[in-house]
C-alpha cells in the first residue's frame, strides 16, 4: 500500500506547435510551466485566455503581478499563471488580496474566485472589498456549481436544480452577484462569458486599468458536473450584449439591468472614486 | 490463524473501469462469506486523468486494514502498474494484458519489470473483450473473469452478482458483461498453467452473515439516521461531503431536514440552533471546516448544547492533501476553542464502529449536553467493507434530562451532583431560559463572579466524568496477557493495523499487547495507567508527524512513549507497526 | 485582589409604579426579570418597547417564542425578554435562528442583530438567510457604531466620521442594509426608527406575521459613543415616511427608495413566496 | 528585601473619578522613583454603572503582580467598599468620606464593618471639595490629598503632576484640582493623628529611571512600531481593541497602514496578504477571534509566511467573561489549526516584555517564516506600570532570507538544512512563486507524494529547532540553587507572582526555585528536564482550570505535576502561590 512514496513526475511544459505559435504572440509569457488540470472543455480555459491576453495588452510585468485565489477549480488558477501567486483559503481571496494591495500599492493584484468561494463561504468579504474600493480586480468564475467537490449546489445554482447535495432540487433562490456588488458600492461592474474570450479580454483590460474595486462576473460552463444549466449552447442563447443605449455611468440603470433575468454582457457600471490606498494615503497625509 | 489473507490490486487509468472491478470483486467475495476491505486510490487533481488503484484485502476473518504487501497485481495500464510493483510481495502474481489496446513500449511493459520469484500471466484482455462483446470497453470484466479463474473464486457467484448489478439495465448489458467475464475466466482455465500458490480456496465453510457493503461515510450516515438525527447542516468538503449527500436523500422522507449552509460557521450555527430546540442534529466536515467551527464548539460547551460533529481527517495543515488520509486533527479536536472547553471526542476504528459510534455520539451528546466530535479520516470514510452492523439500543433514542413539573423557573444551568442540568425544550411553558456564550449563573444571568465561574467550569468538567463512569466503555486489551515487553496504543483508523501487528508479533513469539479505546476524551486514565505499568515500553503508532495521541497520552502517563509517526499519504499497515514492534523489543532484550 | 469572589447580587425586578401600569397592559409579560443594562437614553429601549408591544398584539406565547441574538449591546436583548433566548456568537444570530426555525417551524423565531454583528462579521449569512426565505424576523438594531466595544467604526458609519478606530475618519463608504437584503431577495423589507416605537410596533407586527424572511432595519441612537451621526434630533430631521404612492409590491420601486440617501421609514417591499420550511416540506413530500 | 511594598485600593462608583485617582497616584509615585503597578476593575456590563476599583501596588523594586492583601482602602463609595474589606490586611487602613454627598445608611457605612485591628480615618471629602472648589466633583482629589498626607508622599510631586496634567486645560482647572488636593492633604496633616504604620517613606534614595507609564497594550503597540510593523488589520474585541486604536493613530504618519476588517478571518487574511508582500504585519485579538483565525494560522504555517498574532486572553470558553483575565488559550495557541502545524508561541510576563517580545516576534516570524502567537491577557493588556523599556536591536529590523541573484527559479520551498527556504518578495523579477495551502514540492507544485509531504513536514518542524538554538533564550532560574524540594514553573502574566512567591518562600526558609521561559514553543526541553530533575516536586500555577501549561509540560517531562488552577476572574497573587508552595513542601517533609 506504500505505493506512491516518491514523486518523480517531471514538470510539464507546453510543447506542441500550436502553443509555440501563441508564444510568439507573447501571451504565453504570462503562463506558468504547469499545464492546467481543468477538465477538457472547462470554461476556465477561455477565461484564462482572456486574462492572459489582457495582461499582455497592458504589458503587466510578471514580477509585478500578484494573483490571489480561493479554493475550487477556480482556485487553481494562480498555478497556471506566471507571476506571484497566492492560492489562499476557501473564500478568502479578497482579504488576502486586500492586504497585498494595501501593502504594495505598486503591484497589480488580481483576485480570482468561484461562485461558491466568493458568494458562499466568502460572502462576508465581498461587500466590504467593494465598499472600501480596494484597487484590485475581482474575477468571479461562475459555473453555478461547486466544481472541485464534485457537483453540489452553489449560491448561483438556479432554484429547483438537482445536484449532488440536493437530490430533490435546490430550495434556494440564487444570488445575483452583480446586484450584490452594486448594492455594496462597487465602482466597476461588468459581466463576461467564458465562451467569448475576446470580449472578455477587453473587459479584463478595462477592469485592471480601473483605479478601485473592479468586479468581473464571468459565466463559465462546468462541463463535468453541470449537465443542465450553464451549458455552452444554452449560454450562447441566453447571453446578450448590454443594449447600445446602456449608460455605464448611470447607477440606477446598472441596477435595473443587473436585476434583470436576462444575462447581459458588458460594462454595467463604472465610476471614479478615490481608491482605498488613495484614501489611506490621504489620511496618512492629514495625520502627518 | 486466518485461512485466507490475500491482497489484490487492480491498477489502471481512469477510463479503464479499474475501480468497478474492485467493487464487483468485493461484493462477490462478500456473497461467498469472505470478509473484505477495499480502498481506492484515485487521481488527486481535478480532471479524472491518472492512476487508479483498487486495493482489496480479503480474508475469512474481519479485515480492518489494508494489506502491506500485495499478493496479486492486475494491470489494466502497465506504466502505472510498474509503480505498483514496489509493494508486490516476493512470490506475488502479476496478471497483465498481453493484448493491450494501445501499444506499450517495451520498457513500459510490466512484464519486463518483474522481480525474481514473481509469477507472470499474460491474458489478452483487449482481444477477449473484442471477441466476446464486440468492443474494447469490457477489458476490465475480462480481467475480473481472469481473477476468478486464476485464484479459484466461484464463477457462478460472480455471474449472479453481475446479474444483480446489471440485470435492471436496458439492452442485454447483463449478457454482455457476463460474456466478457466468462471469456477471461475460461481463457485462464483453458490456456494457462497455474504455478503460483495464490488461492481463495478455504477448507472450513465460511459463515455467511448479514453483510452490508459500505464505507465509513455511509456507515456514519446510517448511524445518524438510526439514532434519530433529524437535522443536518453542512458544507461540502472532501472526504466528508458524501455524508451530506446521503442524508440529503434519506432524511427528508423521514421528516428530517438537511440544509446546505453557506459555510462551515453557518453549518455549525444551524446545527447549534436546531439542537437547542431538542432536535438531534449533526454536521460533518474535515480539518479546515473544523477550524472554522471552533468558536461554536466552545459555544456549545458553554451553553451545554448537544451537537455532533464529524471530522473526517485528511492531510494537513491548511488545505493540505485533500485526497490523502492522515490522523492529524486529534489535538485540534481535543483543544480547539478558547478557554477551558471540555468535550467528548470519539474515534471509531472501523466502518462498523463509524456506524455504532455515530449513533452513540447522539446519545452521549444529548445525555451529557455537550458537543461530541467524531474523528474519522479519509481512509475510514472511503474504504469499503462488508460490515456486520450492530443493533442499536432503542432506549438511547431519548436521553434528555427534562426538568420535572413544579421545577418551573429552575434556569438552564442548575448545578447538580452529576454535572448535568435539567434542560427544558423550547415550547415548554414556564421553563423559558436564556443561554449565552457568556458565563451564566444558575438563574441564566451573565455572571463575572469567581464563585460562579469556578462552579460552572467544574460542572462542565464533572459531567464528562459522569459520562466516563456511566457510558464510556473501558479500554480493551489485545495480545499477550500480563506483563509484556511492549504495549502498543493506537487510535482511530489505524487501530486495526495495530491489533493485527500485535497478534502477529505474539505469533512470532514477541511479548506485546495492544490497548484500544474508541472514546479519546474522557479517558479511563486508571486503566491506561494499569496497562502502561504492565508494559516495559510503550509504542504509539499514528499517521501524523507530531505524535498527537502520544502527546495526549503523555498528559496522563509518566512513562516515555515511543512514537511511530508517518505522514505517508496512505493508510498504515500492520507491517509498518510490526517492524517497529520488533525493533523496540529487540532493543530491549 | 480576590475582591469579588462571591456573587450575591439579587435578581432585579421592575417595581416602580409606572412599570406596574405598563404591566397591566400585558406587555410586561414579555419582559424578563432582568433590567436592561443599556445606557439610559439608548435607542434600544424604544425598540424593545416596540417588539414587546408587537408580541402582545399578536398574542405570541412566551414559551413559543425564540429570540436569538449575536454579540453587542444589541446582543443582550434576549436577556430582557421572556421567552426562550439564545445569545449566540458575534455575527451568528442568523444561522442559529435558521437552525431553530427549521427544527421547530411551529415556534416564532426572532433574530436581533447589530450593525457590526449583522453587516460586519455576520455579513456572509445575511444574503443567504434572505434568499432561503427562512421564516424568521431579523431586526437590525443599527446605531452606526460598535457600541459594546466602545465606539469603533461599523459598516454603517458614514465615511469620514471620526471614531475610536479611525482617528482620521473612516475611509469606507457605508453599506445600505436595505439594498443588501433586497439584492439577495428578501421578501419583507422595512425600516423603523427607535424614536418612533409606535410606528415600529406596527412594522414589527407585520414582520412577524410575514411568512418568510422579514428584515426590519431600525435606526437607533447610541447616546454614549456616537456624538455626531445618529443623534435623536438629527434623526428626527432625517427620517421621513415612505411617500404615500410607494407600492411595496413593486420591487424596482423598493430598490429605488432603498438606494436613496433619504432615510424613508415604513414597508419598502413585501411579496409572498414559499418559506424555507414550506419548500423543505414540499421536497420531503416529493421525496417520500 | 523591599523597603516599601504597599497596596492601595481606591474604590468608588463609576461617576466618582475613582480610576483617575489611581492614575495620578501611580504617575506621581513613578516621578518619585517608585515602581508601581495598577490594575483597574470596572463594571462588566455595558453602561458605566457599578463598582470601580483602582488597585495600586507600589514598591521600591519592580512590581509584576497585584497585591494579595491591601494595606489601605480609600472609599469613595461605602457600599462597594464594604465588599473590598475582604481583602484588606489585618492592620490595614481605611480612609472614608465622613461627609458623603448622599446619605449612607448606618449598615452600609464602611466604618461599621471594620475588622479588629484595622485603622479607620474619616475625612470629609465631600465637604472639603465643596469648600475648596465650590463643587462636589473633586471629592476624588481631596481623597488623593488625604492619601498623600496620611502615607507620607511628597505633596509637591503631586502638585507638579497635577500641573502637568491639567495645566493645559482652559479656565483655572489646575488651580481647582490643586486646591482640592491641598484641602485633603492639609486636613489630614492638621486634623488627624496618624496611628497606623503605613508609609511610603524610604531610607535609601530611589533611583529615577526613564520610566514610561503604560499598559501591556500600549507596550505591544510600541514594540510593533519599533520593530517596523507597517501593516495592521484587526477587528475590535476586548481586551485587545486598544492595540488597533493606538496603531490607527500612530502608523499612518510612519507610512504604515491600518485596516479595520469586517471580521477576524478577514483581519488575519489581510495580514497574511500583506506579510506575503514582505511588509511586517500584525493583528491582535482575543480568544474568540483566535478561533476564527485558526484556519489561517495553519495556512501561514503551510505557506511559511511571517505573521504576528496577539491573543489577549480573557475568561472562556466562548464569549466567556470578556472583562476578566484568564490564561486559558494556551492549548489553543499551540494546537489550533488542522494537521501538524508548528508555530512559535510567546507569552510575555510583564508590560516590559510585551514591548520587547512583540518586537522580537516580528524578527522571529520573518527570520523563520512562521506565524508567531503572542499570548497576553486582560491583566497584562490593561495593567499600568512605570516600565523601563529595553533598547531594540536595529539589526533585527530586517531578517528575511532573500535568495541570491542567480538562484532564479528556485521555488519558494527549497529544502534546506536549517529548514528556512530562500524567500523572494513580490516585485523581484525572476523569482515568481506560487504559494498554497496545499502541500507543495520544491518547485511550488501541489504534491500528494509521501516523500514530499514528509520532507516538507520535517522542514516546517526543523526550522523551529533552528530558531530554538539561535534565537530562543534559555529558561531563567530564580530562587534557591541546586536541588530543591519544589520547583515552580509559571508562564505569562502570572510569572511575576510565581517568582515573588518563590523569593518569599526562600526568605521563609523553604527550598523552592522557579523556572521562567517566555517562548513556550519551541521549548528548551533539556533545560526543563534538568530543572525538573533538580526538584522533588513540580508546581505549575496558572489561571485556568484544566492546567494547560502543565499539560504542555507533561508532554516533555516524565514527572507528575501539581497544578494550582484558579478561574477566579482576577489576577494571581504571590500569596496564592506561596500558600501552595508551603502546602506542597510541608507535605513532602
Ligand atoms: C474551509 C473549507 N471548506 C470547504 C472546502 C472544500 N471545497 C473546496 S472547493 C469548494 C467549492 C468550490 O466551488 P466554487 O467556488 O464554485 O469553485 P469551482 O470549483 O466551481 O471553480 C469547496 C466546498 C475547503 N477547501 N475549505
Ligand atoms: C468573534 C468576536 N469578535 C469580536 C467580538 C467583540 N465584539 C463584541 S460586540 C462587537 C461589536 C458590536 O457592534 P454592533 O453589532 O454594532 O452592536 P452594538 O453594540 O452597537 O449594539 C464586537 C466587535 C466578539 N465578541 N466576538
Ligand atoms: S470540474 Fe467543472 S469547473 Fe472544475 S475543471 Fe472540470 S469542468 Fe471545470
Ligand atoms: S453603548 Fe450605545 S448602543 Fe450600547 S447601550 Fe449604551 S447607548 Fe446603547
Ligand atoms: Mg463554481
Ligand atoms: Mg452597533
CSV table of N, CA and C in Angstrom, one decimal, chain B residues 332-421:
chain,number,residue,atom,x,y,z
B,332,UNK,N,-6.5,19.2,17.6
B,332,UNK,CA,-7.5,20.2,17.3
B,332,UNK,C,-8.8,19.8,17.9
B,333,UNK,N,-9.2,18.5,17.7
B,333,UNK,CA,-10.5,18.0,18.2
B,333,UNK,C,-10.5,18.2,19.8
B,334,UNK,N,-9.4,17.9,20.4
B,334,UNK,CA,-9.4,18.0,21.9
B,334,UNK,C,-9.4,19.4,22.4
B,335,UNK,N,-8.6,20.3,21.7
B,335,UNK,CA,-8.3,21.6,22.4
B,335,UNK,C,-8.8,22.8,21.6
B,336,UNK,N,-9.5,22.6,20.5
B,336,UNK,CA,-9.9,23.8,19.8
B,336,UNK,C,-10.9,24.6,20.6
B,337,UNK,N,-11.0,25.9,20.4
B,337,UNK,CA,-11.9,26.7,21.2
B,337,UNK,C,-11.0,27.4,22.2
B,338,UNK,N,-11.4,28.6,22.5
B,338,UNK,CA,-10.7,29.4,23.6
B,338,UNK,C,-11.2,28.9,25.0
B,339,UNK,N,-10.4,29.2,26.0
B,339,UNK,CA,-10.9,28.8,27.3
B,339,UNK,C,-10.8,27.3,27.6
B,340,UNK,N,-11.3,27.0,28.8
B,340,UNK,CA,-11.3,25.6,29.2
B,340,UNK,C,-12.6,25.0,28.6
B,341,UNK,N,-12.5,24.2,27.6
B,341,UNK,CA,-13.8,23.8,26.9
B,341,UNK,C,-13.8,22.3,26.7
B,342,UNK,N,-14.0,21.5,27.7
B,342,UNK,CA,-14.0,20.0,27.6
B,342,UNK,C,-15.2,19.5,26.7
B,343,UNK,N,-14.9,18.6,25.9
B,343,UNK,CA,-15.9,18.0,25.1
B,343,UNK,C,-15.6,16.5,24.9
B,344,UNK,N,-16.5,15.7,24.4
B,344,UNK,CA,-16.3,14.3,24.1
B,344,UNK,C,-15.7,14.1,22.8
B,345,UNK,N,-14.6,13.4,22.7
B,345,UNK,CA,-14.0,13.1,21.4
B,345,UNK,C,-14.0,11.5,21.2
B,346,UNK,N,-14.5,11.1,20.1
B,346,UNK,CA,-14.6,9.7,19.8
B,346,UNK,C,-13.9,9.4,18.5
B,347,UNK,N,-13.2,8.3,18.4
B,347,UNK,CA,-12.5,8.0,17.2
B,347,UNK,C,-12.8,6.5,16.8
B,348,UNK,N,-13.8,6.3,16.0
B,348,UNK,CA,-14.1,4.9,15.6
B,348,UNK,C,-12.9,4.3,14.9
B,349,UNK,N,-12.8,3.0,15.0
B,349,UNK,CA,-11.6,2.3,14.4
B,349,UNK,C,-12.0,1.5,13.2
B,350,UNK,N,-13.2,1.4,12.8
B,350,UNK,CA,-13.6,0.6,11.7
B,350,UNK,C,-14.9,1.1,11.1
B,351,UNK,N,-15.3,0.6,10.0
B,351,UNK,CA,-16.5,1.0,9.4
B,351,UNK,C,-17.7,0.7,10.3
B,352,UNK,N,-17.7,-0.5,10.9
B,352,UNK,CA,-18.7,-0.9,11.8
B,352,UNK,C,-18.8,0.2,12.9
B,353,UNK,N,-17.7,0.5,13.4
B,353,UNK,CA,-17.7,1.5,14.5
B,353,UNK,C,-18.1,2.9,14.1
B,354,UNK,N,-17.9,3.2,12.8
B,354,UNK,CA,-18.4,4.5,12.4
B,354,UNK,C,-20.0,4.5,12.5
B,355,UNK,N,-20.5,3.4,12.2
B,355,UNK,CA,-22.0,3.2,12.4
B,355,UNK,C,-22.4,3.3,13.9
B,356,UNK,N,-21.8,2.5,14.7
B,356,UNK,CA,-22.2,2.4,16.1
B,356,UNK,C,-21.9,3.7,16.8
B,357,UNK,N,-20.7,4.2,16.6
B,357,UNK,CA,-20.3,5.4,17.4
B,357,UNK,C,-21.0,6.7,17.0
B,358,UNK,N,-21.3,6.8,15.7
B,358,UNK,CA,-22.1,7.9,15.3
B,358,UNK,C,-23.4,7.9,16.1
B,359,UNK,N,-24.0,6.8,16.1
B,359,UNK,CA,-25.3,6.7,16.8
B,359,UNK,C,-25.1,7.0,18.3
B,360,UNK,N,-24.0,6.4,18.8
B,360,UNK,CA,-23.8,6.6,20.3
B,360,UNK,C,-23.4,8.1,20.6
B,361,UNK,N,-22.8,8.7,19.6
B,361,UNK,CA,-22.5,10.1,19.8
B,361,UNK,C,-23.7,11.0,20.1
B,362,UNK,N,-24.8,10.7,19.4
B,362,UNK,CA,-26.0,11.4,19.7
B,362,UNK,C,-26.6,11.2,21.1
B,363,UNK,N,-26.4,10.0,21.5
B,363,UNK,CA,-26.9,9.6,22.8
B,363,UNK,C,-26.0,10.4,23.9
B,364,UNK,N,-24.7,10.3,23.7
B,364,UNK,CA,-23.8,10.9,24.7
B,364,UNK,C,-24.0,12.4,24.6
B,365,UNK,N,-24.1,13.0,23.4
B,365,UNK,CA,-24.3,14.4,23.3
B,365,UNK,C,-25.6,14.9,24.1
B,366,UNK,N,-26.6,14.2,23.8
B,366,UNK,CA,-27.9,14.6,24.4
B,366,UNK,C,-27.9,14.4,25.9
B,367,UNK,N,-27.4,13.2,26.4
B,367,UNK,CA,-27.4,12.9,27.8
B,367,UNK,C,-26.5,13.8,28.6
B,368,UNK,N,-25.4,14.2,28.0
B,368,UNK,CA,-24.4,15.0,28.7
B,368,UNK,C,-24.4,16.4,28.2
B,369,UNK,N,-25.3,16.8,27.3
B,369,UNK,CA,-25.4,18.1,26.9
B,369,UNK,C,-24.1,18.7,26.5
B,370,UNK,N,-23.5,18.1,25.5
B,370,UNK,CA,-22.1,18.5,25.1
B,370,UNK,C,-21.9,18.2,23.7
B,371,UNK,N,-21.0,19.0,23.1
B,371,UNK,CA,-20.6,18.6,21.7
B,371,UNK,C,-19.8,17.3,21.8
B,372,UNK,N,-20.0,16.5,20.7
B,372,UNK,CA,-19.2,15.3,20.6
B,372,UNK,C,-18.6,15.4,19.2
B,373,UNK,N,-17.3,15.2,19.2
B,373,UNK,CA,-16.5,15.2,17.9
B,373,UNK,C,-16.2,13.8,17.6
B,374,UNK,N,-16.6,13.4,16.4
B,374,UNK,CA,-16.2,12.1,15.9
B,374,UNK,C,-15.1,12.2,14.9
B,375,UNK,N,-13.9,11.6,15.3
B,375,UNK,CA,-12.8,11.7,14.4
B,375,UNK,C,-12.7,10.5,13.4
B,376,UNK,N,-13.1,10.7,12.2
B,376,UNK,CA,-12.9,9.7,11.2
B,376,UNK,C,-11.7,10.2,10.4
B,377,UNK,N,-11.4,9.5,9.2
B,377,UNK,CA,-10.4,10.0,8.3
B,377,UNK,C,-10.7,9.6,6.9
B,378,UNK,N,-10.0,10.1,6.0
B,378,UNK,CA,-10.2,9.7,4.6
B,378,UNK,C,-10.3,8.2,4.4
B,379,UNK,N,-9.4,7.5,5.1
B,379,UNK,CA,-9.4,6.1,4.9
B,379,UNK,C,-10.7,5.5,5.4
B,380,UNK,N,-11.1,5.8,6.6
B,380,UNK,CA,-12.4,5.2,7.1
B,380,UNK,C,-13.6,5.7,6.3
B,381,UNK,N,-13.5,6.9,5.9
B,381,UNK,CA,-14.7,7.5,5.1
B,381,UNK,C,-14.9,6.8,3.8
B,382,UNK,N,-13.8,6.4,3.2
B,382,UNK,CA,-13.9,5.9,1.8
B,382,UNK,C,-13.6,4.4,1.6
B,383,UNK,N,-13.1,3.7,2.7
B,383,UNK,CA,-12.8,2.3,2.5
B,383,UNK,C,-14.1,1.5,2.6
B,384,UNK,N,-14.3,0.6,1.7
B,384,UNK,CA,-15.5,-0.2,1.7
B,384,UNK,C,-15.2,-1.6,2.4
B,385,UNK,N,-16.2,-2.0,3.1
B,385,UNK,CA,-16.0,-3.3,3.7
B,385,UNK,C,-17.4,-4.0,3.8
B,386,UNK,N,-17.4,-5.3,4.0
B,386,UNK,CA,-18.7,-5.9,4.2
B,386,UNK,C,-18.9,-6.0,5.7
B,387,UNK,N,-19.6,-5.0,6.2
B,387,UNK,CA,-19.7,-4.8,7.6
B,387,UNK,C,-20.9,-5.6,8.2
B,388,UNK,N,-20.7,-6.0,9.4
B,388,UNK,CA,-21.8,-6.6,10.2
B,388,UNK,C,-22.2,-5.5,11.2
B,389,UNK,N,-23.3,-4.9,11.0
B,389,UNK,CA,-23.7,-3.8,11.8
B,389,UNK,C,-24.3,-4.2,13.1
B,390,UNK,N,-24.1,-3.4,14.2
B,390,UNK,CA,-24.7,-3.8,15.5
B,390,UNK,C,-26.1,-3.2,15.6
B,391,UNK,N,-26.9,-3.9,16.3
B,391,UNK,CA,-28.2,-3.4,16.6
B,391,UNK,C,-28.1,-2.2,17.6
B,392,UNK,N,-28.9,-1.2,17.3
B,392,UNK,CA,-28.8,0.0,18.2
B,392,UNK,C,-29.8,-0.2,19.3
B,393,UNK,N,-29.5,0.4,20.5
B,393,UNK,CA,-30.3,0.3,21.6
B,393,UNK,C,-31.4,1.4,21.6
B,394,UNK,N,-32.7,1.0,21.4
B,394,UNK,CA,-33.8,1.9,21.2
B,394,UNK,C,-33.9,2.9,22.4
B,395,UNK,N,-33.5,2.3,23.6
B,395,UNK,CA,-33.7,3.1,24.8
B,395,UNK,C,-32.8,4.4,24.8
B,396,UNK,N,-31.8,4.4,23.9
B,396,UNK,CA,-30.9,5.5,23.9
B,396,UNK,C,-31.4,6.6,22.9
B,397,UNK,N,-32.6,6.4,22.3
B,397,UNK,CA,-33.1,7.4,21.4
B,397,UNK,C,-33.6,8.6,22.1
B,398,UNK,N,-33.8,8.5,23.4
B,398,UNK,CA,-34.3,9.7,24.1
B,398,UNK,C,-33.5,9.8,25.4
B,399,UNK,N,-32.7,10.8,25.5
B,399,UNK,CA,-31.8,10.8,26.7
B,399,UNK,C,-31.8,12.2,27.3
B,400,UNK,N,-32.7,13.0,27.0
B,400,UNK,CA,-32.7,14.4,27.6
B,400,UNK,C,-33.2,14.4,29.0
B,401,UNK,N,-32.5,15.1,29.8
B,401,UNK,CA,-32.9,15.2,31.2
B,401,UNK,C,-33.9,16.4,31.3
B,402,UNK,N,-35.2,16.1,31.2
B,402,UNK,CA,-36.2,17.1,31.3
B,402,UNK,C,-36.4,17.5,32.7
B,403,UNK,N,-36.7,18.8,32.9
B,403,UNK,CA,-37.0,19.2,34.3
B,403,UNK,C,-38.4,18.6,34.7
B,404,UNK,N,-38.5,18.4,36.0
B,404,UNK,CA,-39.8,17.9,36.5
B,404,UNK,C,-40.8,19.0,36.5
B,405,UNK,N,-42.1,18.7,36.4
B,405,UNK,CA,-43.1,19.7,36.6
B,405,UNK,C,-43.0,20.2,38.0
B,406,UNK,N,-43.2,21.4,38.2
B,406,UNK,CA,-43.0,22.0,39.5
B,406,UNK,C,-41.6,22.7,39.6
B,407,UNK,N,-40.8,22.3,38.7
B,407,UNK,CA,-39.4,22.9,38.7
B,407,UNK,C,-39.4,24.2,37.9
B,408,UNK,N,-40.5,24.7,37.5
B,408,UNK,CA,-40.6,25.9,36.7
B,408,UNK,C,-39.6,27.0,37.2
B,409,UNK,N,-39.0,27.7,36.4
B,409,UNK,CA,-38.1,28.8,36.8
B,409,UNK,C,-36.7,28.3,37.3
B,410,UNK,N,-36.5,27.0,37.0
B,410,UNK,CA,-35.2,26.4,37.5
B,410,UNK,C,-34.0,27.0,36.8
B,411,UNK,N,-34.2,27.6,35.7
B,411,UNK,CA,-33.0,28.1,35.0
B,411,UNK,C,-32.3,26.9,34.2
B,412,UNK,N,-31.4,27.3,33.4
B,412,UNK,CA,-30.9,26.3,32.5
B,412,UNK,C,-29.6,25.6,33.0
B,413,UNK,N,-29.0,26.2,34.0
B,413,UNK,CA,-27.7,25.7,34.4
B,413,UNK,C,-27.6,25.3,35.9
B,414,UNK,N,-28.6,24.7,36.3
B,414,UNK,CA,-28.6,24.3,37.7
B,414,UNK,C,-27.4,23.4,38.0
B,415,UNK,N,-26.7,23.7,39.1
B,415,UNK,CA,-25.5,22.9,39.5
B,415,UNK,C,-26.0,21.6,40.1
B,416,UNK,N,-25.6,20.5,39.6
B,416,UNK,CA,-26.1,19.2,40.1
B,416,UNK,C,-24.9,18.4,40.4
B,417,UNK,N,-25.1,17.3,41.1
B,417,UNK,CA,-24.0,16.5,41.5
B,417,UNK,C,-23.3,15.8,40.3
B,418,UNK,N,-24.2,15.3,39.4
B,418,UNK,CA,-23.6,14.6,38.2
B,418,UNK,C,-23.1,15.6,37.1
B,419,UNK,N,-23.4,16.9,37.4
B,419,UNK,CA,-22.9,17.9,36.4
B,419,UNK,C,-23.9,18.1,35.3
B,420,UNK,N,-25.0,17.4,35.2
B,420,UNK,CA,-26.0,17.6,34.2
B,420,UNK,C,-27.2,18.3,34.7
B,421,UNK,N,-27.5,19.4,34.0
B,421,UNK,CA,-28.6,20.3,34.5
B,421,UNK,C,-29.9,19.8,33.8
